[in-house]
Each structure stands twice: as C-alpha cells, then as structure tokens.
Amino acid sequence: MKFLIILAWKNLFRHTKRTFITASSIAVGLMLFIIIDSLLMGIANDSTRNLIDYETSFFKIHADEYWEEKDTLPLDYTISSPQKIIEAVQKAGYEAAPRTVFRAEMIIYKDPFPEDGSLQVKLIGISPDQDPEVFETMNSLVKGRSLENDENGVVIGAWLAEDIGADIGYPITFITRTKNGFYQTFDSEVVGIVNTPNPLVNRGHIYIPMETADYYMEMGGAVTEIGIKASLQAKIPKVRSELEDALKLSEDTESSSLTGQKLELFSWEQVGSDFVALAAAKDSGTQMILFLVFIIAAIGISNTMLMAVYERKQEVGMLRAMGMYGSEIRWTFIFEAAGIGLIGSIIGVILGASANYFMVEYGINYGFLMRDMAMGYRITDVAYGYWSPATFTAAFFLGIFLTMLVAILPTRKFLKLEITDCLRNQ
C-alpha cells in the first residue's frame, strides 16, 4: 500500500498545471459552501437571539384556548392573577413580565403629521419596571424616553415612525374594543422611538404602559400573556419541566393551583414558528450546496482521471503485464485523486476562512432588503457570519472523499481491457 501511495504521489505532479486547475475547482466549491453555511448560520443565530429578546421571550404563558385564536389577539382568554405566577416563576430562578397585547386602529391627522390616515396596529401593554427584565426593547431607544406608569404615552418602532412621519410629542388616537366588547377611543402621545435588531418590532409594534392598557381595555388586572426569560443556551425541555413544577401544572388538566386557571406554556420555537421553518429551510439549502460541490468535484476529477488514464493506457498495460493487479492500479488512481482533493480542500478551507473572517467581523448589509420585505428572519441590516469548526472539518474531508469517489468510475473501463489492447499504440 505504501508503494501505491508513493506512485500516486509522483503521478500527481507529472501534470502539475492540470492538477492545480482541477484542485482549484474543488477549492472554489468548498469556499462557497463555507461562506454560505457561515452566513446562514450567523443569520439563524442572530435571528434566534433577536426573536427571543425582542419578541417572544424564551417561554410564554397563556390562558387555556388563547393559542387557538392567537392570530386575532383575543382578550377573551386572559390570565387573571399574573403577579402570583410571576412570583412563582421568579422562585424557580427565572425573570417574568406581564403583557397585554391587542389590536387597534391608529388614527393620525395632518398637522403635525404629513397626511391624514389610519392603520391597523398591534398595541402591547408593558410594565415599565418588569418588562426590561425579560425583553431588550426599551434598551434600543434612539429618541425620547421610556414609558412611565399611568401615562398616555406610547413608544413606537423606528420604521413605523418613519413611515407615518411621527416624532416625539406627536399625538395619536386609537380606536379599539375592550375586553367586554365596547368600543373605546383614547388619545396618546409619542414619547419614545425604538430601533431594535428585530424588523417586526421596528415595523409595527406600539408600546403603552400596562396600567393605561388595563384601564382603557377594562382588563381588571388581567393580562394576555407572561413572558419568561432564560439563557439562550438553555434547553427547552429542562426549562419547561422547571416551570411546570413552579406553576404546579397538572399533566392531565394543566390547571394551576396558584390561580385555579388552565394555563399553557409555549416555547420560543412554538411562538416563532415562521422563523423555525426558515431555519429548517436553511438546512435544505446547505444540502443543495453540498450537491453542487459534488457536481463540481465530479466533473473536474472525472475529467482529470479520464485524461490521466487515456494518457497512461500503455503504462497501465505494462503494470498489469508485470503482475500488478487491477485493484492495485485502481487504488493508485484513487490515491492520486485523493491527492488532488487534499490540495483542493486545503486551498478551499484557507479561502473560506479568509472570506469568513470578513463576514464575521464586518458582515453583509442587507438593510435595503429587510426594510421593506418581510423575509421571516429577525435581522434589520447587517448579516454576520459564524465560525463553525464542524463546517470547516466537513468541507475539508468532503473534498477528499468526493474526489476519491468519482475517480473510481473512469478507471473501471480500462481495467476491463485485455493487456494486449492496453499495450497497443492506438
């Protein structure tokens, strides 16, 4: 076997130019694989963090039956004693914050706004004291101030403010329906504008104080959800189990002895199902890149090996006449192909690492797409890459393995020829 490897290595450099051209095609394919995988992984990681920190929290608690009608943001299924639940969650080692989420029609009038208009929006009643313990939204203020208890101020997303021409101090009127079904109209004033890394928050979220939402929506102290903060690296099943114990939820009825209500726990993966679906599509995209890499390698190596076998047809015949087995000759060509794959893999990994360094440090600005397109990802402008040792390792060995695999086919035909046919000049 050692002799075959030495022979293959010498054959590798008999046609240096062709060897490195073929290796370059493999390197380009592997570099593209590393870059695309890094970018998709970076987007997925940033999106996960922005989804949890600004939108869903790690876990949410809803009253029974709320989830079935969640898209309408109903006020019929509320949590009646949120503070008891929050205290129980805190004893389990997690921070929690109540929210009341509902829809309303936003009315704006010309002067000070550029034009008259109305828009359906999502209003989120938050506790100015508790919400920052779970969500990062108010840490992204770019203008104005945060909310205060018992005021008619609102904080709005930066993109929404830009679309409607809003600024600090501008008045806004909301028309909605209370928990009891009555129409309610109330006036507010823009006191803050947030520009977060989450496009959904920037595009359409409006925050009001919890006490204000409770008063106008006739909630009577009830809320629609409670967000729970946990480490981004925490395991969902573990956190769920600890929360179920803290809330004393029964597996049969999911009723809690703390409130006497049926409560349901939903992880960020359930709440952000659109993003989870995109993450799954990312894996499919990576597999497609792998397939393209295979095609590049197959074409390049097959061509090289086919030409090598044609040129060395008589040499193959001579080796066979001297007693070398067909399997040994086949392994010689496979080892030669592995050498080409090794060179291509080394170059591809180096090029991929160089490009990935740029993407990790500086990223690629997709702000022109994210601003006006709802793509599902939770990033607003710059998409950064991600260092994944597993990807580099897979790319390196993939290049070698594929070249060895595709080298088998071109050699089979000539190894079936008679020795005398191989020794002929034509």
Short mmCIF file of C-alpha atoms in Angstrom, two decimals:
data_model
loop_
_atom_site.label_atom_id
_atom_site.label_comp_id
_atom_site.label_asym_id
_atom_site.label_seq_id
_atom_site.Cartn_x
_atom_site.Cartn_y
_atom_site.Cartn_z
CA MET A 1 0.00 0.00 0.00
CA LYS A 2 2.87 2.36 0.77
CA PHE A 3 4.28 1.74 -2.71
CA LEU A 4 0.91 2.61 -4.28
CA ILE A 5 0.70 5.87 -2.34
CA ILE A 6 4.23 6.86 -3.43
CA LEU A 7 3.42 6.04 -7.04
CA ALA A 8 0.18 8.03 -6.89
CA TRP A 9 2.01 11.00 -5.36
CA LYS A 10 4.59 11.01 -8.18
CA ASN A 11 1.82 10.76 -10.79
CA LEU A 12 0.10 13.72 -9.15
CA PHE A 13 2.92 16.09 -10.11
CA ARG A 14 3.59 14.74 -13.57
CA HIS A 15 0.93 17.18 -14.84
CA THR A 16 1.15 20.00 -12.31
CA LYS A 17 -0.90 22.57 -14.21
CA ARG A 18 -3.85 20.23 -14.76
CA THR A 19 -3.69 19.03 -11.17
CA PHE A 20 -3.90 22.54 -9.73
CA ILE A 21 -6.63 23.65 -12.15
CA THR A 22 -8.76 20.71 -11.01
CA ALA A 23 -7.90 21.35 -7.37
CA SER A 24 -8.93 24.99 -7.84
CA SER A 25 -12.40 23.98 -9.00
CA ILE A 26 -12.78 21.91 -5.83
CA ALA A 27 -11.45 24.81 -3.73
CA VAL A 28 -13.99 27.24 -5.17
CA GLY A 29 -16.85 24.84 -4.45
CA LEU A 30 -15.73 24.29 -0.86
CA MET A 31 -15.18 28.01 -0.32
CA LEU A 32 -18.74 28.74 -1.46
CA PHE A 33 -20.03 26.02 0.84
CA ILE A 34 -18.20 27.52 3.84
CA ILE A 35 -19.32 31.07 3.07
CA ILE A 36 -22.99 30.25 2.53
CA ASP A 37 -23.19 27.93 5.52
CA SER A 38 -21.49 30.55 7.71
CA LEU A 39 -23.84 33.30 6.56
CA LEU A 40 -26.98 31.21 7.05
CA MET A 41 -25.78 30.04 10.45
CA GLY A 42 -24.95 33.60 11.51
CA ILE A 43 -28.37 34.86 10.37
CA ALA A 44 -30.07 31.99 12.22
CA ASN A 45 -28.17 32.67 15.46
CA ASP A 46 -28.77 36.43 15.35
CA SER A 47 -32.41 35.89 14.44
CA THR A 48 -32.89 33.49 17.35
CA ARG A 49 -31.44 35.99 19.79
CA ASN A 50 -33.48 38.90 18.39
CA LEU A 51 -36.64 36.80 18.31
CA ILE A 52 -36.31 35.86 21.98
CA ASP A 53 -35.01 39.19 23.32
CA TYR A 54 -37.41 41.49 21.49
CA GLU A 55 -40.47 39.47 20.54
CA THR A 56 -41.31 36.12 22.09
CA SER A 57 -39.18 35.71 25.26
CA PHE A 58 -37.86 32.20 25.95
CA PHE A 59 -41.23 30.95 27.17
CA LYS A 60 -44.72 32.43 27.22
CA ILE A 61 -47.64 31.63 29.44
CA HIS A 62 -51.15 31.94 28.03
CA ALA A 63 -54.57 31.10 29.38
CA ASP A 64 -56.24 28.00 28.02
CA GLU A 65 -57.67 28.32 24.47
CA TYR A 66 -55.77 31.54 23.75
CA TRP A 67 -53.37 29.80 21.38
CA GLU A 68 -56.11 28.61 19.04
CA GLU A 69 -57.10 32.23 18.34
CA LYS A 70 -53.70 33.88 18.84
CA ASP A 71 -53.67 35.50 15.39
CA THR A 72 -56.65 37.68 16.32
CA LEU A 73 -55.05 38.76 19.63
CA PRO A 74 -58.18 37.99 21.63
CA LEU A 75 -58.97 39.49 25.04
CA ASP A 76 -61.40 36.70 25.92
CA TYR A 77 -58.75 34.36 27.33
CA THR A 78 -56.68 36.19 29.91
CA ILE A 79 -54.53 35.40 32.93
CA SER A 80 -56.44 36.72 35.91
CA SER A 81 -53.71 36.68 38.59
CA PRO A 82 -50.43 37.43 36.80
CA GLN A 83 -48.48 38.54 39.86
CA LYS A 84 -48.87 35.17 41.58
CA ILE A 85 -47.49 33.45 38.51
CA ILE A 86 -44.62 35.90 38.20
CA GLU A 87 -43.61 35.33 41.81
CA ALA A 88 -43.69 31.55 41.31
CA VAL A 89 -41.54 31.84 38.18
CA GLN A 90 -39.04 34.05 39.99
CA LYS A 91 -38.73 31.48 42.78
CA ALA A 92 -37.78 28.94 40.10
CA GLY A 93 -34.90 31.22 39.08
CA TYR A 94 -36.38 32.95 36.03
CA GLU A 95 -37.49 36.53 35.37
CA ALA A 96 -41.03 37.13 34.15
CA ALA A 97 -43.03 40.10 32.85
CA PRO A 98 -46.73 40.54 32.04
CA ARG A 99 -48.03 41.91 28.76
CA THR A 100 -51.43 42.79 27.34
CA VAL A 101 -51.46 42.56 23.55
CA PHE A 102 -54.38 43.74 21.42
CA ARG A 103 -55.22 45.27 18.07
CA ALA A 104 -56.35 48.82 17.46
CA GLU A 105 -56.88 51.27 14.63
CA MET A 106 -54.36 54.09 14.79
CA ILE A 107 -55.67 57.47 13.61
CA ILE A 108 -53.32 60.32 12.70
CA TYR A 109 -54.20 63.80 11.45
CA LYS A 110 -52.43 66.19 9.14
CA ASP A 111 -50.51 68.76 11.14
CA PRO A 112 -48.29 67.67 12.71
CA PHE A 113 -48.29 64.51 10.55
CA PRO A 114 -47.65 64.88 6.81
CA GLU A 115 -51.06 63.38 5.92
CA ASP A 116 -54.29 62.16 7.49
CA GLY A 117 -54.52 58.41 7.76
CA SER A 118 -55.33 55.26 9.71
CA LEU A 119 -53.59 51.93 10.20
CA GLN A 120 -54.28 48.65 11.97
CA VAL A 121 -51.54 48.17 14.57
CA LYS A 122 -50.54 45.89 17.44
CA LEU A 123 -50.53 47.55 20.85
CA ILE A 124 -48.54 45.98 23.66
CA GLY A 125 -49.19 46.99 27.24
CA ILE A 126 -45.99 46.55 29.25
CA SER A 127 -44.86 47.12 32.79
CA PRO A 128 -42.12 49.79 32.67
CA ASP A 129 -40.49 48.17 35.70
CA GLN A 130 -40.78 44.46 34.87
CA ASP A 131 -40.58 44.34 31.08
CA PRO A 132 -36.86 45.31 30.82
CA GLU A 133 -36.04 42.28 32.98
CA VAL A 134 -37.25 39.99 30.18
CA PHE A 135 -37.18 42.00 26.93
CA GLU A 136 -34.47 44.26 25.50
CA THR A 137 -36.85 46.56 23.62
CA MET A 138 -36.56 49.65 25.80
CA ASN A 139 -32.76 49.41 25.68
CA SER A 140 -33.00 50.26 21.97
CA LEU A 141 -34.39 53.77 22.35
CA VAL A 142 -32.99 56.12 19.73
CA LYS A 143 -35.14 59.12 20.54
CA GLY A 144 -37.24 60.26 23.51
CA ARG A 145 -37.63 58.25 26.70
CA SER A 146 -39.04 55.03 28.01
CA LEU A 147 -42.60 54.61 29.28
CA GLU A 148 -43.77 55.57 32.74
CA ASN A 149 -46.60 54.06 34.75
CA ASP A 150 -50.09 55.53 34.35
CA GLU A 151 -49.46 57.85 31.39
CA ASN A 152 -50.91 58.12 27.90
CA GLY A 153 -47.52 58.00 26.22
CA VAL A 154 -46.53 55.42 23.60
CA VAL A 155 -43.22 54.12 22.28
CA ILE A 156 -43.21 53.10 18.62
CA GLY A 157 -40.87 51.28 16.23
CA ALA A 158 -38.47 53.40 14.19
CA TRP A 159 -39.65 52.13 10.78
CA LEU A 160 -43.28 52.80 11.66
CA ALA A 161 -42.36 56.28 12.88
CA GLU A 162 -40.55 56.93 9.60
CA ASP A 163 -43.47 55.63 7.51
CA ILE A 164 -46.07 57.85 9.17
CA GLY A 165 -43.74 60.79 9.77
CA ALA A 166 -44.01 60.64 13.57
CA ASP A 167 -41.72 62.35 16.06
CA ILE A 168 -41.57 62.89 19.80
CA GLY A 169 -44.63 64.73 21.09
CA TYR A 170 -46.88 63.86 18.14
CA PRO A 171 -50.48 62.95 19.13
CA ILE A 172 -52.04 59.63 18.08
CA THR A 173 -55.63 58.42 18.51
CA PHE A 174 -56.52 54.74 18.91
CA ILE A 175 -59.86 53.06 18.35
CA THR A 176 -60.30 49.54 19.68
CA ARG A 177 -62.66 47.21 21.52
CA THR A 178 -62.34 46.48 25.21
CA LYS A 179 -62.33 43.08 26.86
CA ASN A 180 -66.07 43.50 27.41
CA GLY A 181 -66.69 44.24 23.73
CA PHE A 182 -67.29 48.01 23.93
CA TYR A 183 -65.72 50.44 21.51
CA GLN A 184 -63.00 52.52 23.11
CA THR A 185 -61.21 55.61 21.87
CA PHE A 186 -58.22 57.15 23.59
CA ASP A 187 -55.53 59.67 22.75
CA SER A 188 -51.80 59.17 23.24
CA GLU A 189 -48.55 60.99 22.65
CA VAL A 190 -45.33 59.62 21.19
CA VAL A 191 -42.74 59.73 23.97
CA GLY A 192 -40.12 57.36 22.54
CA ILE A 193 -38.90 55.67 19.37
CA VAL A 194 -37.01 52.34 19.38
CA ASN A 195 -34.79 50.96 16.65
CA THR A 196 -34.21 47.29 17.52
CA PRO A 197 -32.43 44.48 15.63
CA ASN A 198 -35.87 42.88 15.15
CA PRO A 199 -37.67 44.14 12.00
CA LEU A 200 -41.13 43.15 13.26
CA VAL A 201 -40.73 45.42 16.28
CA ASN A 202 -39.48 48.31 14.15
CA ARG A 203 -42.18 47.84 11.56
CA GLY A 204 -45.37 47.71 13.60
CA HIS A 205 -45.14 47.42 17.41
CA ILE A 206 -46.51 50.15 19.65
CA TYR A 207 -45.96 50.00 23.41
CA ILE A 208 -48.12 51.59 26.08
CA PRO A 209 -47.94 51.38 29.89
CA MET A 210 -49.64 48.35 31.42
CA GLU A 211 -51.78 50.49 33.71
CA THR A 212 -53.03 52.51 30.74
CA ALA A 213 -53.88 49.36 28.79
CA ASP A 214 -55.59 47.89 31.83
CA TYR A 215 -57.75 51.00 32.29
CA TYR A 216 -58.81 51.55 28.68
CA MET A 217 -59.28 47.86 27.84
CA GLU A 218 -61.22 47.12 31.05
CA MET A 219 -58.88 44.26 31.91
CA GLY A 220 -59.44 44.36 35.66
CA GLY A 221 -55.81 43.46 36.35
CA ALA A 222 -55.74 40.54 33.89
CA VAL A 223 -53.15 40.19 31.12
CA THR A 224 -52.99 38.21 27.89
CA GLU A 225 -49.52 36.73 28.39
CA ILE A 226 -46.49 36.46 30.64
CA GLY A 227 -43.02 36.38 29.10
CA ILE A 228 -40.25 34.39 30.77
CA LYS A 229 -36.52 34.97 30.35
CA ALA A 230 -33.96 32.15 30.28
CA SER A 231 -30.45 31.74 28.96
CA LEU A 232 -30.24 31.42 25.19
CA GLN A 233 -28.26 28.23 25.70
CA ALA A 234 -30.90 26.72 28.00
CA LYS A 235 -32.63 23.51 26.93
CA ILE A 236 -36.34 23.93 26.28
CA PRO A 237 -37.43 20.61 27.89
CA LYS A 238 -35.47 21.40 31.07
CA VAL A 239 -36.90 24.91 31.38
CA ARG A 240 -40.42 23.63 30.66
CA SER A 241 -40.13 20.98 33.38
CA GLU A 242 -38.93 23.52 35.95
CA LEU A 243 -41.69 25.96 35.06
CA GLU A 244 -44.36 23.27 35.24
CA ASP A 245 -43.14 22.38 38.73
CA ALA A 246 -43.07 26.03 39.78
CA LEU A 247 -46.56 26.70 38.42
CA LYS A 248 -47.86 23.36 39.75
CA LEU A 249 -49.32 22.41 36.41
CA SER A 250 -51.09 19.09 36.14
CA GLU A 251 -50.24 16.95 33.11
CA ASP A 252 -53.89 15.93 32.82
CA THR A 253 -55.66 19.26 33.15
CA GLU A 254 -52.82 21.79 33.05
CA SER A 255 -54.70 23.63 35.80
CA SER A 256 -52.62 25.59 38.26
CA SER A 257 -53.34 25.63 41.97
CA LEU A 258 -51.85 29.13 42.02
CA THR A 259 -54.71 30.69 40.06
CA GLY A 260 -57.28 27.96 39.53
CA GLN A 261 -56.95 28.59 35.78
CA LYS A 262 -55.83 26.36 32.97
CA LEU A 263 -52.51 27.69 31.76
CA GLU A 264 -50.36 26.72 28.79
CA LEU A 265 -46.62 27.06 28.27
CA PHE A 266 -45.24 27.86 24.83
CA SER A 267 -41.54 27.94 23.95
CA TRP A 268 -39.97 30.46 21.59
CA GLU A 269 -39.83 27.76 18.93
CA GLN A 270 -43.62 27.43 19.05
CA VAL A 271 -44.29 31.17 19.14
CA GLY A 272 -41.74 31.90 16.39
CA SER A 273 -42.77 29.02 14.14
CA ASP A 274 -42.21 31.07 10.97
CA PHE A 275 -38.57 31.52 11.83
CA VAL A 276 -38.16 27.86 12.83
CA ALA A 277 -39.48 26.92 9.38
CA LEU A 278 -36.86 29.18 7.79
CA ALA A 279 -34.13 27.54 9.86
CA ALA A 280 -35.27 24.16 8.55
CA ALA A 281 -35.15 25.53 5.00
CA LYS A 282 -31.57 26.64 5.73
CA ASP A 283 -30.59 23.03 6.28
CA SER A 284 -32.13 22.12 2.94
CA GLY A 285 -30.19 24.93 1.29
CA THR A 286 -26.96 23.65 2.78
CA GLN A 287 -27.67 20.22 1.36
CA MET A 288 -28.17 21.80 -2.05
CA ILE A 289 -24.76 23.48 -1.78
CA LEU A 290 -23.25 20.12 -0.92
CA PHE A 291 -24.84 18.69 -4.03
CA LEU A 292 -23.38 21.48 -6.18
CA VAL A 293 -19.97 20.88 -4.64
CA PHE A 294 -20.33 17.22 -5.55
CA ILE A 295 -21.15 18.12 -9.16
CA ILE A 296 -18.14 20.45 -9.41
CA ALA A 297 -15.84 17.83 -7.95
CA ALA A 298 -17.32 15.04 -10.05
CA ILE A 299 -16.87 16.92 -13.33
CA GLY A 300 -13.38 18.15 -12.54
CA ILE A 301 -11.99 14.90 -11.15
CA SER A 302 -13.70 12.68 -13.71
CA ASN A 303 -12.20 14.77 -16.49
CA THR A 304 -8.74 14.69 -14.93
CA MET A 305 -8.82 10.97 -14.23
CA LEU A 306 -10.20 10.15 -17.66
CA MET A 307 -7.39 12.08 -19.35
CA ALA A 308 -4.83 10.54 -16.98
CA VAL A 309 -5.99 7.02 -17.79
CA TYR A 310 -6.06 7.67 -21.55
CA GLU A 311 -2.55 9.09 -21.48
CA ARG A 312 -1.26 6.21 -19.37
CA LYS A 313 -3.09 3.45 -21.16
CA GLN A 314 0.14 1.72 -22.17
CA GLU A 315 1.58 2.33 -18.71
CA VAL A 316 -1.43 0.60 -17.18
CA GLY A 317 -0.94 -2.32 -19.59
CA MET A 318 2.74 -2.56 -18.67
CA LEU A 319 1.95 -2.57 -14.95
CA ARG A 320 -0.58 -5.30 -15.46
CA ALA A 321 1.86 -7.30 -17.58
CA MET A 322 4.40 -7.04 -14.73
CA GLY A 323 1.87 -8.63 -12.41
CA MET A 324 0.15 -5.67 -10.77
CA TYR A 325 -3.47 -6.45 -10.00
CA GLY A 326 -6.33 -4.33 -11.33
CA SER A 327 -7.35 -3.46 -7.80
CA GLU A 328 -3.86 -2.10 -7.09
CA ILE A 329 -3.96 0.06 -10.21
CA ARG A 330 -7.43 1.27 -9.23
CA TRP A 331 -6.15 2.23 -5.77
CA THR A 332 -3.25 4.09 -7.38
CA PHE A 333 -5.68 6.31 -9.28
CA ILE A 334 -7.90 6.70 -6.19
CA PHE A 335 -4.90 7.83 -4.14
CA GLU A 336 -3.94 10.21 -6.91
CA ALA A 337 -7.45 11.65 -6.87
CA ALA A 338 -7.25 11.93 -3.07
CA GLY A 339 -4.08 13.99 -3.50
CA ILE A 340 -5.91 16.38 -5.81
CA GLY A 341 -8.76 16.52 -3.30
CA LEU A 342 -6.29 17.22 -0.48
CA ILE A 343 -4.77 20.15 -2.36
CA GLY A 344 -8.22 21.49 -3.29
CA SER A 345 -9.50 21.08 0.26
CA ILE A 346 -6.54 22.92 1.77
CA ILE A 347 -6.92 25.81 -0.67
CA GLY A 348 -10.72 25.84 -0.24
CA VAL A 349 -10.54 25.91 3.56
CA ILE A 350 -7.95 28.71 3.51
CA LEU A 351 -10.03 30.79 1.08
CA GLY A 352 -13.21 30.02 3.03
CA ALA A 353 -11.60 31.04 6.33
CA SER A 354 -10.34 34.30 4.80
CA ALA A 355 -13.77 35.19 3.42
CA ASN A 356 -15.45 34.09 6.63
CA TYR A 357 -13.23 36.36 8.72
CA PHE A 358 -14.53 39.33 6.74
CA MET A 359 -18.15 38.21 7.20
CA VAL A 360 -17.76 37.60 10.94
CA GLU A 361 -16.04 40.94 11.55
CA TYR A 362 -17.92 43.20 9.12
CA GLY A 363 -20.88 41.21 7.78
CA ILE A 364 -23.00 41.94 4.74
CA ASN A 365 -25.53 44.75 4.87
CA TYR A 366 -28.99 43.55 3.81
CA GLY A 367 -30.78 46.61 5.17
CA PHE A 368 -32.12 47.56 1.75
CA LEU A 369 -33.98 44.21 1.69
CA MET A 370 -35.04 43.92 5.32
CA ARG A 371 -36.53 47.41 5.49
CA ASP A 372 -39.40 46.79 3.09
CA MET A 373 -39.59 42.99 2.86
CA ALA A 374 -40.91 40.59 5.48
CA MET A 375 -38.43 37.73 4.99
CA GLY A 376 -39.04 35.99 8.31
CA TYR A 377 -35.52 36.48 9.60
CA ARG A 378 -35.15 38.74 12.63
CA ILE A 379 -32.31 40.96 11.44
CA THR A 380 -32.62 44.55 10.29
CA ASP A 381 -29.43 45.34 8.39
CA VAL A 382 -26.07 43.59 8.75
CA ALA A 383 -25.93 39.80 8.50
CA TYR A 384 -22.81 38.40 10.14
CA GLY A 385 -21.06 35.10 9.55
CA TYR A 386 -20.35 32.45 12.14
CA TRP A 387 -17.27 30.38 12.94
CA SER A 388 -18.18 26.72 12.77
CA PRO A 389 -15.28 24.26 13.19
CA ALA A 390 -17.66 21.47 12.18
CA THR A 391 -18.28 23.13 8.81
CA PHE A 392 -14.57 23.56 8.09
CA THR A 393 -13.88 19.97 9.06
CA ALA A 394 -16.76 18.68 6.93
CA ALA A 395 -15.65 20.78 3.95
CA PHE A 396 -12.05 19.53 4.20
CA PHE A 397 -12.88 15.84 4.31
CA LEU A 398 -15.74 16.26 1.83
CA GLY A 399 -13.34 17.47 -0.86
CA ILE A 400 -11.06 14.48 -0.37
CA PHE A 401 -13.88 11.94 -0.15
CA LEU A 402 -15.68 13.16 -3.26
CA THR A 403 -12.55 13.14 -5.39
CA MET A 404 -11.80 9.57 -4.33
CA LEU A 405 -15.38 8.56 -5.07
CA VAL A 406 -15.57 9.97 -8.58
CA ALA A 407 -12.14 8.61 -9.52
CA ILE A 408 -13.45 5.05 -9.39
CA LEU A 409 -15.71 5.32 -12.43
CA PRO A 410 -13.21 6.41 -15.15
CA THR A 411 -10.77 3.63 -14.25
CA ARG A 412 -13.22 0.75 -14.39
CA LYS A 413 -13.48 0.72 -18.18
CA PHE A 414 -9.75 0.48 -18.84
CA LEU A 415 -9.12 -2.14 -16.22
CA LYS A 416 -11.51 -4.43 -18.09
CA LEU A 417 -9.44 -4.25 -21.30
CA GLU A 418 -7.06 -7.01 -22.24
CA ILE A 419 -3.38 -6.33 -21.55
CA THR A 420 -2.57 -6.53 -25.26
CA ASP A 421 -5.21 -3.86 -26.03
CA CYS A 422 -3.65 -1.59 -23.45
CA LEU A 423 -0.18 -2.01 -24.93
CA ARG A 424 -1.21 -1.04 -28.46
CA ASN A 425 -0.31 2.46 -29.63
CA GLN A 426 -3.92 3.13 -30.67
#
